[in-house]
């Protein structure tokens, strides 16, 4: 089951929006928390061509969480959407305590602070319990989650960069595997 399918119902509200609006919206749904489901997508634990996820995770863990986290982290490759206008930048798998980051972020034109933000965002999923709306729907990014997320030192900068560079992220997603032979 692809991570973003959890949010497919929410995305239906945006069918009448422009392609750029849909792309930005789907990028904002980059993190999809999978409960009680193991990862069916292969995970690559090696250092990337540009970024070493393990080192970034360890640095964030030491600086922001006093080394208290015990998570695994790795890359995952292409994950096509039905529309081609969305991209899952990361996922957290509760059962495996696994953070997966999309390989399209392993590029020089994606700044380190943004990769750190995506990793931090996924880490928060491991710390903040699920919240539920008054109708009983699971809210993956509820008030408490957003409160924690805003604690990221470069939060505003990362969000602004993501909005300004949605085209770059989607373009990079389409190029993953073509330049370096990896998927």
Coordinates of C-alpha atoms in Angstrom, one line a residue:
X1 CA 0.0 0.0 0.0
X2 CA 1.6 3.3 -1.0
X3 CA 1.9 5.8 1.8
X4 CA -0.1 8.6 0.2
X5 CA -3.1 6.4 -0.4
X6 CA -4.1 7.1 3.2
X7 CA -4.8 10.6 2.2
X8 CA -6.5 9.9 -1.1
X9 CA -9.9 10.9 0.3
X10 CA -8.6 14.3 1.3
X11 CA -7.0 14.9 -2.0
X12 CA -10.3 14.4 -3.8
X13 CA -11.4 17.8 -2.5
X14 CA -8.7 19.4 -4.7
X15 CA -9.6 17.9 -8.1
X16 CA -10.9 21.3 -9.3
X17 CA -7.7 23.1 -8.3
X18 CA -4.9 24.0 -10.8
X19 CA -2.1 21.5 -11.3
X20 CA 0.3 23.6 -9.4
X21 CA -2.1 23.9 -6.5
X22 CA -2.6 20.1 -6.6
X23 CA 1.1 19.6 -6.7
X24 CA 1.7 21.8 -3.7
X25 CA -1.1 20.2 -1.8
X26 CA 0.2 16.7 -2.5
X27 CA 3.7 17.8 -1.5
X28 CA 2.4 19.0 1.8
X29 CA 1.1 15.5 2.4
X30 CA 4.7 14.2 2.1
X31 CA 4.6 12.3 5.4
X32 CA 2.1 9.5 5.8
X33 CA 2.3 7.6 9.0
X34 CA 1.6 3.9 8.5
X35 CA 0.4 2.1 11.6
X36 CA 0.8 -1.7 12.0
X37 CA 2.0 -2.2 8.5
X38 CA 5.5 -3.2 7.6
X39 CA 7.3 -1.5 4.8
X40 CA 6.7 -3.4 1.5
X41 CA 9.1 -1.0 -0.3
X42 CA 12.8 -1.9 -0.2
X43 CA 14.9 0.4 2.0
X44 CA 18.5 1.3 1.2
X45 CA 20.5 2.0 4.3
X46 CA 23.7 3.1 2.5
X47 CA 24.9 6.7 2.3
X48 CA 23.5 8.6 -0.6
X49 CA 25.4 10.3 -3.3
X50 CA 25.0 13.7 -1.6
X51 CA 23.5 13.1 1.9
X52 CA 24.3 10.5 4.5
X53 CA 20.9 10.0 6.2
X54 CA 22.3 8.1 9.2
X55 CA 24.7 11.0 10.0
X56 CA 21.9 13.6 9.6
X57 CA 19.6 11.5 11.8
X58 CA 22.3 11.1 14.5
X59 CA 23.1 14.8 14.4
X60 CA 19.4 15.7 14.8
X61 CA 19.0 13.1 17.5
X62 CA 21.9 14.5 19.5
X63 CA 21.1 18.2 19.1
X64 CA 17.3 18.1 19.4
X65 CA 16.5 14.9 21.3
X66 CA 19.6 14.4 23.5
X67 CA 20.3 11.1 21.8
X68 CA 17.2 9.4 23.1
X69 CA 15.8 8.1 19.8
X70 CA 16.4 4.6 18.5
X71 CA 15.1 4.7 15.0
X72 CA 16.3 3.2 11.7
X73 CA 16.6 5.4 8.6
X74 CA 17.1 4.7 4.9
X75 CA 16.3 5.7 1.4
X76 CA 13.5 4.5 -0.8
X77 CA 13.2 4.9 -4.5
X78 CA 10.5 5.7 -7.0
X79 CA 7.0 5.7 -5.8
X80 CA 4.7 6.7 -8.6
X81 CA 1.4 8.4 -8.0
X82 CA -1.6 8.0 -10.1
X83 CA -1.5 11.6 -11.3
X84 CA 2.2 12.2 -11.5
X85 CA 1.7 15.4 -9.6
X86 CA 2.6 14.1 -6.1
X87 CA 5.5 12.9 -4.3
X88 CA 5.9 11.2 -0.9
X89 CA 9.1 12.7 0.6
X90 CA 9.2 10.5 3.6
X91 CA 7.3 7.9 5.7
X92 CA 7.5 6.6 9.2
X93 CA 6.6 3.0 9.9
X94 CA 5.7 2.5 13.6
X95 CA 6.1 -1.2 13.8
X96 CA 9.6 -1.2 12.3
X97 CA 10.6 2.2 13.9
X98 CA 11.7 3.1 10.4
X99 CA 12.0 6.5 8.8
X100 CA 12.2 6.3 5.0
X101 CA 13.3 9.3 2.9
X102 CA 12.7 9.5 -0.8
X103 CA 15.9 9.3 -2.9
X104 CA 14.8 12.4 -4.9
X105 CA 16.1 14.5 -2.0
X106 CA 19.6 13.1 -2.5
X107 CA 20.7 16.0 -4.8
X108 CA 22.9 19.0 -4.6
X109 CA 20.0 21.4 -5.5
X110 CA 18.1 20.3 -2.4
X111 CA 19.6 22.1 0.6
X112 CA 20.7 20.2 3.7
X113 CA 18.2 22.2 6.0
X114 CA 15.3 20.8 3.9
X115 CA 16.5 17.2 4.1
X116 CA 16.9 17.7 7.9
X117 CA 13.4 19.1 8.1
X118 CA 11.9 16.1 6.3
X119 CA 13.8 13.7 8.6
X120 CA 12.7 15.8 11.7
X121 CA 9.1 15.7 10.4
X122 CA 9.2 11.9 10.2
X123 CA 10.8 11.7 13.7
X124 CA 7.9 13.7 15.1
X125 CA 5.6 10.9 13.9
X126 CA 7.5 8.5 16.2
X127 CA 6.9 10.8 19.2
X128 CA 3.4 12.3 18.9
X129 CA 0.5 9.9 19.4
X130 CA -2.3 9.8 16.9
X131 CA -5.0 12.5 17.2
X132 CA -8.6 12.1 16.2
X133 CA -11.2 14.6 14.9
X134 CA -14.6 15.0 16.5
X135 CA -15.9 12.7 13.8
X136 CA -13.3 10.0 14.7
X137 CA -11.0 10.4 11.7
X138 CA -7.3 10.0 12.3
X139 CA -5.4 13.2 12.1
X140 CA -1.8 12.5 11.2
X141 CA -0.8 16.2 11.5
X142 CA -3.0 17.4 14.4
X143 CA -2.4 20.3 16.8
X144 CA 0.2 18.6 18.9
X145 CA 2.1 17.3 15.9
X146 CA 2.2 20.8 14.4
X147 CA 3.3 22.3 17.7
X148 CA 6.3 19.9 17.7
X149 CA 7.0 20.4 14.0
X150 CA 7.3 24.2 14.5
X151 CA 10.1 23.6 17.0
X152 CA 12.4 22.7 14.1
X153 CA 15.1 25.4 14.1
X154 CA 14.6 26.3 10.4
X155 CA 10.9 25.4 10.1
X156 CA 9.7 28.7 8.4
X157 CA 12.7 28.6 6.0
X158 CA 12.1 24.9 5.1
X159 CA 8.3 25.5 4.5
X160 CA 9.1 28.5 2.4
X161 CA 11.7 26.6 0.4
X162 CA 9.3 23.7 -0.2
X163 CA 6.6 26.0 -1.6
X164 CA 9.1 27.9 -3.8
X165 CA 10.6 24.7 -5.1
X166 CA 7.7 22.4 -5.6
X167 CA 8.6 22.2 -9.3
X168 CA 12.1 21.2 -8.5
X169 CA 11.1 18.5 -6.1
X170 CA 8.6 17.0 -8.6
X171 CA 11.2 17.3 -11.5
X172 CA 13.8 15.6 -9.3
X173 CA 11.3 12.8 -8.6
X174 CA 10.8 12.1 -12.2
X175 CA 14.6 12.0 -12.8
X176 CA 15.4 9.6 -9.9
X177 CA 17.1 6.6 -11.3
X178 CA 17.8 8.1 -14.7
X179 CA 21.1 9.8 -13.8
X180 CA 22.7 7.5 -11.3
X181 CA 21.1 4.1 -12.2
X182 CA 19.3 3.8 -8.9
X183 CA 15.6 3.5 -8.3

